[in-house]
Protein backbone atom coordinates (compact mmCIF):
# COMPACT_ATOMS: atom_id res chain seq x y z
CA UNK A 1 0.00 0.00 0.00
CA UNK A 2 1.34 3.42 -0.91
CA UNK A 3 1.49 6.40 1.47
CA UNK A 4 -1.21 8.08 -0.65
CA UNK A 5 -3.54 5.06 -0.26
CA UNK A 6 -2.89 5.03 3.47
CA UNK A 7 -3.86 8.66 3.85
CA UNK A 8 -7.01 8.06 1.74
CA UNK A 9 -8.10 5.36 4.21
CA UNK A 10 -7.58 7.58 7.22
CA UNK A 11 -9.54 10.41 5.58
CA UNK A 12 -12.63 8.23 4.98
CA UNK A 13 -15.67 9.43 7.02
CA UNK A 14 -16.01 6.02 8.69
CA UNK A 15 -12.57 6.53 10.24
CA UNK A 16 -13.31 10.06 11.44
CA UNK A 17 -16.70 8.91 12.80
CA UNK A 18 -15.08 6.00 14.67
CA UNK A 19 -12.49 8.38 16.15
CA UNK A 20 -15.06 11.04 17.05
CA UNK A 21 -17.97 8.86 18.21
CA UNK A 22 -17.17 5.12 18.02
CA UNK A 23 -19.70 4.32 15.28
CA UNK A 24 -20.84 5.17 11.76
CA UNK A 25 -24.35 5.15 10.27
CA UNK A 26 -24.66 4.60 6.51
CA UNK A 27 -26.74 7.31 4.86
CA UNK A 28 -29.50 5.52 2.97
CA UNK A 29 -28.53 2.11 4.36
CA UNK A 30 -28.46 -0.91 2.05
CA UNK A 31 -30.99 -2.03 -0.58
CA UNK A 32 -34.37 -2.20 1.22
CA UNK A 33 -35.96 -4.40 -1.46
CA UNK A 34 -33.24 -7.02 -1.03
CA UNK A 35 -33.58 -6.79 2.76
CA UNK A 36 -37.35 -7.36 2.48
CA UNK A 37 -36.87 -10.27 0.08
CA UNK A 38 -34.47 -11.96 2.53
CA UNK A 39 -36.86 -11.32 5.40
CA UNK A 40 -39.71 -12.98 3.48
CA UNK A 41 -37.57 -16.09 2.92
CA UNK A 42 -36.67 -16.21 6.62
CA UNK A 43 -40.28 -15.83 7.71
CA UNK A 44 -41.26 -18.67 5.38
CA UNK A 45 -38.86 -20.93 7.30
CA UNK A 46 -39.47 -19.90 10.89
CA UNK A 47 -42.41 -18.78 12.97
CA UNK A 48 -41.40 -16.57 15.87
CA UNK A 49 -43.91 -17.70 18.44
CA UNK A 50 -44.12 -19.50 21.79
CA UNK A 51 -43.31 -22.81 20.08
CA UNK A 52 -39.66 -21.71 19.90
CA UNK A 53 -39.24 -22.48 23.60
CA UNK A 54 -38.61 -25.58 25.69
CA UNK A 55 -41.03 -26.18 28.54
CA UNK A 56 -39.72 -25.39 32.01
CA UNK A 57 -39.51 -29.14 32.78
CA UNK A 58 -37.60 -29.83 29.55
CA UNK A 59 -35.16 -27.05 30.34
CA UNK A 60 -34.65 -28.13 33.95
CA UNK A 61 -34.04 -31.73 32.93
CA UNK A 62 -30.74 -30.73 31.29
CA UNK A 63 -29.85 -27.01 31.34
CA UNK A 64 -27.42 -26.12 28.53
CA UNK A 65 -25.92 -22.64 28.42
CA UNK A 66 -22.99 -23.31 26.09
CA UNK A 67 -23.28 -24.08 22.37
CA UNK A 68 -26.77 -22.61 22.04
CA UNK A 69 -25.95 -19.91 19.46
CA UNK A 70 -25.36 -20.10 15.72
CA UNK A 71 -22.06 -21.76 14.77
CA UNK A 72 -20.70 -23.29 11.55
CA UNK A 73 -23.19 -25.98 10.49
CA UNK A 74 -25.91 -24.46 12.69
CA UNK A 75 -26.48 -21.06 11.22
CA UNK A 76 -29.65 -20.10 9.36
CA UNK A 77 -27.72 -17.60 7.23
CA UNK A 78 -25.60 -20.36 5.70
CA UNK A 79 -28.43 -21.14 3.30
CA UNK A 80 -28.71 -17.50 2.27
CA UNK A 81 -25.15 -16.76 1.09
CA UNK A 82 -26.30 -15.40 -2.28
CA UNK A 83 -29.08 -13.35 -0.69
CA UNK A 84 -26.53 -11.51 1.45
CA UNK A 85 -24.77 -9.87 -1.50
CA UNK A 86 -26.86 -6.73 -0.96
CA UNK A 87 -24.87 -6.20 2.23
CA UNK A 88 -21.51 -7.75 1.46
CA UNK A 89 -21.07 -6.09 -1.95
CA UNK A 90 -22.77 -2.79 -1.16
CA UNK A 91 -20.22 -0.20 -2.39
CA UNK A 92 -20.48 2.06 0.68
CA UNK A 93 -20.08 -0.89 3.05
CA UNK A 94 -17.11 -2.28 1.11
CA UNK A 95 -15.43 1.14 1.00
CA UNK A 96 -15.93 1.68 4.74
CA UNK A 97 -14.64 -1.79 5.64
CA UNK A 98 -11.63 -1.37 3.39
CA UNK A 99 -10.85 2.06 4.87
CA UNK A 100 -11.00 0.69 8.41
CA UNK A 101 -9.65 -2.83 8.05
CA UNK A 102 -7.57 -2.80 4.90
CA UNK A 103 -7.78 -5.14 1.91
CA UNK A 104 -9.03 -8.69 2.30
CA UNK A 105 -10.84 -8.06 5.58
CA UNK A 106 -12.53 -11.19 6.86
CA UNK A 107 -15.99 -11.97 8.23
CA UNK A 108 -15.49 -13.63 11.63
CA UNK A 109 -19.19 -14.31 12.10
CA UNK A 110 -22.52 -13.45 10.54
CA UNK A 111 -25.85 -14.38 12.01
CA UNK A 112 -29.47 -13.46 12.30
CA UNK A 113 -30.55 -11.84 15.55
CA UNK A 114 -34.12 -11.96 16.73
CA UNK A 115 -35.38 -9.57 19.39
CA UNK A 116 -38.13 -11.76 20.82
CA UNK A 117 -41.34 -9.89 21.69
CA UNK A 118 -42.70 -10.05 25.23
CA UNK A 119 -45.90 -11.63 23.90
CA UNK A 120 -44.16 -14.93 23.02
CA UNK A 121 -41.72 -15.36 25.94
CA UNK A 122 -43.27 -17.89 28.40
CA UNK A 123 -44.15 -16.49 31.82
CA UNK A 124 -41.96 -19.03 33.66
CA UNK A 125 -39.01 -17.82 31.62
CA UNK A 126 -39.74 -14.12 32.11
CA UNK A 127 -39.82 -14.71 35.87
CA UNK A 128 -36.46 -16.51 35.82
CA UNK A 129 -34.57 -14.02 33.69
CA UNK A 130 -36.00 -10.77 35.09
CA UNK A 131 -33.17 -8.36 35.88
CA UNK A 132 -30.42 -10.45 34.25
CA UNK A 133 -27.88 -8.38 32.34
CA UNK A 134 -27.69 -10.71 29.32
CA UNK A 135 -30.93 -12.26 28.16
CA UNK A 136 -29.70 -14.35 25.27
CA UNK A 137 -32.47 -16.97 25.18
CA UNK A 138 -30.52 -19.70 23.34
CA UNK A 139 -30.49 -21.94 26.42
CA UNK A 140 -34.30 -22.00 26.48
CA UNK A 141 -34.94 -22.43 22.77
CA UNK A 142 -35.51 -25.87 21.24
CA UNK A 143 -32.30 -27.26 19.71
CA UNK A 144 -33.37 -27.08 16.02
CA UNK A 145 -34.05 -23.35 16.37
CA UNK A 146 -30.59 -22.44 17.75
CA UNK A 147 -29.42 -21.36 14.29
CA UNK A 148 -30.50 -17.80 15.19
CA UNK A 149 -29.58 -15.76 18.28
CA UNK A 150 -32.63 -14.76 20.31
CA UNK A 151 -32.45 -11.80 22.69
CA UNK A 152 -34.87 -10.48 25.25
CA UNK A 153 -32.67 -7.47 25.90
CA UNK A 154 -28.99 -7.22 26.72
CA UNK A 155 -27.33 -4.66 28.96
CA UNK A 156 -24.72 -2.22 27.63
CA UNK A 157 -21.70 -4.24 26.53
CA UNK A 158 -18.74 -4.17 24.17
CA UNK A 159 -18.54 -6.76 21.40
CA UNK A 160 -15.04 -7.46 22.70
CA UNK A 161 -16.94 -9.37 25.45
CA UNK A 162 -16.80 -12.59 23.40
CA UNK A 163 -13.11 -12.24 22.51
CA UNK A 164 -10.88 -12.27 25.56
CA UNK A 165 -7.21 -11.86 24.71
CA UNK A 166 -8.09 -10.66 21.20
CA UNK A 167 -7.23 -7.17 20.08
CA UNK A 168 -10.16 -4.86 19.27
CA UNK A 169 -9.28 -4.93 15.58
CA UNK A 170 -12.79 -5.82 14.43
CA UNK A 171 -16.09 -4.05 13.93
CA UNK A 172 -19.76 -4.96 14.18
CA UNK A 173 -22.10 -4.28 11.27
CA UNK A 174 -25.83 -4.28 11.97
CA UNK A 175 -28.56 -4.25 9.32
CA UNK A 176 -32.27 -4.02 10.08
CA UNK A 177 -34.43 -6.21 7.83
CA UNK A 178 -37.56 -4.14 8.47
CA UNK A 179 -38.43 -0.73 9.91
CA UNK A 180 -37.29 -0.46 13.53
CA UNK A 181 -38.86 2.22 15.72
CA UNK A 182 -38.57 3.00 19.40
CA UNK A 183 -40.93 0.13 20.32
CA UNK A 184 -39.13 -2.57 18.32
CA UNK A 185 -36.18 -3.06 20.69
CA UNK A 186 -33.81 -0.77 18.76
CA UNK A 187 -30.16 -0.78 19.73
CA UNK A 188 -29.08 1.84 22.26
CA UNK A 189 -25.52 2.96 21.62
CA UNK A 190 -23.31 5.09 23.87
CA UNK A 191 -21.45 7.65 21.80
CA UNK A 192 -17.78 8.13 22.81
CA UNK A 193 -17.77 5.02 25.03
CA UNK A 194 -15.13 3.37 22.80
CA UNK A 195 -12.61 5.93 24.09
CA UNK A 196 -11.90 4.00 27.30
CA UNK A 197 -10.82 0.87 25.38
CA UNK A 198 -11.66 -2.57 26.79
CA UNK A 199 -13.42 -2.68 30.19
CA UNK A 200 -14.96 -5.46 32.25
CA UNK A 201 -18.70 -6.31 31.90
CA UNK A 202 -21.01 -5.31 33.62
CA UNK A 203 -19.86 -1.73 33.09
CA UNK A 204 -19.80 1.16 35.55
CA UNK A 205 -22.52 3.48 34.19
CA UNK A 206 -24.45 6.25 35.93
CA UNK A 207 -27.40 7.80 34.09
CA UNK A 208 -27.43 11.61 33.81
CA UNK A 209 -29.15 14.02 31.45
CA UNK A 210 -29.40 12.50 27.99
CA UNK A 211 -26.52 10.10 28.54
CA UNK A 212 -24.37 8.14 30.94
CA UNK A 213 -21.21 8.78 32.89
CA UNK A 214 -18.97 5.80 32.14
CA UNK A 215 -15.98 4.91 34.33
CA UNK A 216 -13.34 2.36 33.48
CA UNK A 217 -12.22 1.46 37.03
CA UNK A 218 -8.72 2.58 36.08
CA UNK A 219 -9.21 6.27 36.80
CA UNK A 220 -10.71 7.42 33.51
CA UNK A 221 -14.27 8.49 32.85
CA UNK A 222 -16.16 9.77 29.85
CA UNK A 223 -19.54 11.44 29.52
CA UNK A 224 -21.40 9.53 26.81
CA UNK A 225 -24.50 10.46 24.84
CA UNK A 226 -27.17 7.82 24.34
CA UNK A 227 -28.05 7.32 20.69
CA UNK A 228 -31.01 5.18 19.62
CA UNK A 229 -30.49 3.26 16.39
CA UNK A 230 -33.91 3.46 14.75
CA UNK A 231 -34.46 3.40 11.02
CA UNK A 232 -36.10 2.02 7.94
CA UNK A 233 -35.69 -1.37 6.27
CA UNK A 234 -32.03 -1.70 5.24
CA UNK A 235 -30.78 0.64 7.99
CA UNK A 236 -27.07 -0.12 8.43
CA UNK A 237 -24.59 0.98 11.09
CA UNK A 238 -21.19 -0.21 12.26
CA UNK A 239 -19.33 0.28 15.53
CA UNK A 240 -16.01 -0.32 17.24
CA UNK A 241 -15.51 -3.45 19.37
CA UNK A 242 -15.20 -1.21 22.48
CA UNK A 243 -18.38 0.82 21.83
CA UNK A 244 -21.06 0.16 24.46
CA UNK A 245 -24.50 -0.81 23.16
CA UNK A 246 -27.48 -2.81 24.31
CA UNK A 247 -31.21 -3.39 23.95
CA UNK A 248 -34.26 -3.40 26.15
CA UNK A 249 -36.71 -6.32 26.02
CA UNK A 250 -38.93 -6.09 22.94
CA UNK A 251 -42.21 -4.70 24.24
CA UNK A 252 -43.88 -4.76 20.81
CA UNK A 253 -45.94 -7.63 19.48
CA UNK A 254 -43.54 -8.29 16.64
CA UNK A 255 -40.04 -9.71 16.65
CA UNK A 256 -37.11 -7.59 15.47
CA UNK A 257 -34.95 -9.35 12.89
CA UNK A 258 -31.48 -8.02 12.10
CA UNK A 259 -28.26 -9.16 10.50
CA UNK A 260 -25.18 -8.98 12.70
CA UNK A 261 -21.68 -9.25 11.24
CA UNK A 262 -18.34 -9.22 13.02
CA UNK A 263 -15.61 -8.28 10.56
CA UNK A 264 -11.85 -8.13 11.24
CA UNK A 265 -8.62 -7.10 9.60
CA UNK A 266 -6.88 -10.07 8.03
CA UNK A 267 -3.83 -11.12 10.09
CA UNK A 268 -0.71 -9.43 8.76
CA UNK A 269 -2.59 -6.97 6.53
CA UNK A 270 -2.13 -3.24 7.16
CA UNK A 271 -5.24 -1.54 8.52
CA UNK A 272 -4.24 2.12 8.82
CA UNK A 273 -7.82 3.25 9.45
CA UNK A 274 -8.33 0.99 12.47
CA UNK A 275 -4.80 1.72 13.69
CA UNK A 276 -5.60 5.44 13.59
CA UNK A 277 -8.80 4.86 15.58
CA UNK A 278 -7.15 2.62 18.15
CA UNK A 279 -4.28 5.09 18.65
CA UNK A 280 -6.84 7.52 20.11
CA UNK A 281 -8.17 5.14 22.81
CA UNK A 282 -7.24 5.74 26.45
CA UNK A 283 -7.51 2.13 27.59
CA UNK A 284 -6.31 -1.34 26.58
CA UNK A 285 -7.15 -2.90 23.23
CA UNK A 286 -7.52 -6.37 24.70
CA UNK A 287 -8.54 -7.93 28.01
CA UNK A 288 -7.60 -11.16 29.79
CA UNK A 289 -11.11 -11.29 31.28
CA UNK A 290 -14.04 -9.55 29.63
CA UNK A 291 -16.98 -10.41 31.93
CA UNK A 292 -17.80 -11.36 35.49
CA UNK A 293 -21.55 -11.96 35.26
CA UNK A 294 -21.52 -15.73 34.65
CA UNK A 295 -20.91 -18.77 36.87
CA UNK A 296 -18.84 -21.78 35.76
CA UNK A 297 -21.81 -23.30 33.84
CA UNK A 298 -22.44 -20.06 31.97
CA UNK A 299 -25.57 -19.11 33.99
CA UNK A 300 -26.14 -15.54 35.21
CA UNK A 301 -24.76 -14.92 38.70
CA UNK A 302 -25.33 -11.15 38.78
CA UNK A 303 -28.72 -9.45 38.64
CA UNK A 304 -28.13 -5.92 37.34
CA UNK A 305 -29.15 -4.04 34.24
CA UNK A 306 -28.50 -0.44 33.17
CA UNK A 307 -30.08 -0.29 29.72
CA UNK A 308 -33.51 -1.14 31.11
CA UNK A 309 -33.32 2.17 33.03
CA UNK A 310 -32.46 4.16 29.92
O1 LIG B 1 -29.98 -7.29 18.82
C1 LIG B 1 -29.99 -7.23 20.04
O2 LIG B 1 -31.04 -7.23 20.69
C2 LIG B 1 -28.72 -7.09 20.79
C3 LIG B 1 -27.58 -7.59 20.02
C4 LIG B 1 -26.28 -7.13 20.49
O3 LIG B 1 -26.13 -6.16 21.18
C5 LIG B 1 -25.14 -7.91 20.10
O4 LIG B 1 -25.34 -8.94 19.46
O5 LIG B 1 -24.00 -7.51 20.44
Short mmCIF file of C-alpha atoms and ligand atoms in Angstrom, two decimals, residues 113 115 151 154 157 159 174 185 187 245-247 256 260, ligand 1:
data_model
loop_
_atom_site.label_atom_id
_atom_site.label_comp_id
_atom_site.label_asym_id
_atom_site.label_seq_id
_atom_site.Cartn_x
_atom_site.Cartn_y
_atom_site.Cartn_z
CA UNK A 113 -30.55 -11.84 15.55
CA UNK A 115 -35.38 -9.57 19.39
CA UNK A 151 -32.45 -11.80 22.69
CA UNK A 154 -28.99 -7.22 26.72
CA UNK A 157 -21.70 -4.24 26.53
CA UNK A 159 -18.54 -6.76 21.40
CA UNK A 174 -25.83 -4.28 11.97
CA UNK A 185 -36.18 -3.06 20.69
CA UNK A 187 -30.16 -0.78 19.73
CA UNK A 245 -24.50 -0.81 23.16
CA UNK A 246 -27.48 -2.81 24.31
CA UNK A 247 -31.21 -3.39 23.95
CA UNK A 256 -37.11 -7.59 15.47
CA UNK A 260 -25.18 -8.98 12.70
O1 LIG B 1 -29.98 -7.29 18.82
C1 LIG B 1 -29.99 -7.23 20.04
O2 LIG B 1 -31.04 -7.23 20.69
C2 LIG B 1 -28.72 -7.09 20.79
C3 LIG B 1 -27.58 -7.59 20.02
C4 LIG B 1 -26.28 -7.13 20.49
O3 LIG B 1 -26.13 -6.16 21.18
C5 LIG B 1 -25.14 -7.91 20.10
O4 LIG B 1 -25.34 -8.94 19.46
O5 LIG B 1 -24.00 -7.51 20.44
#
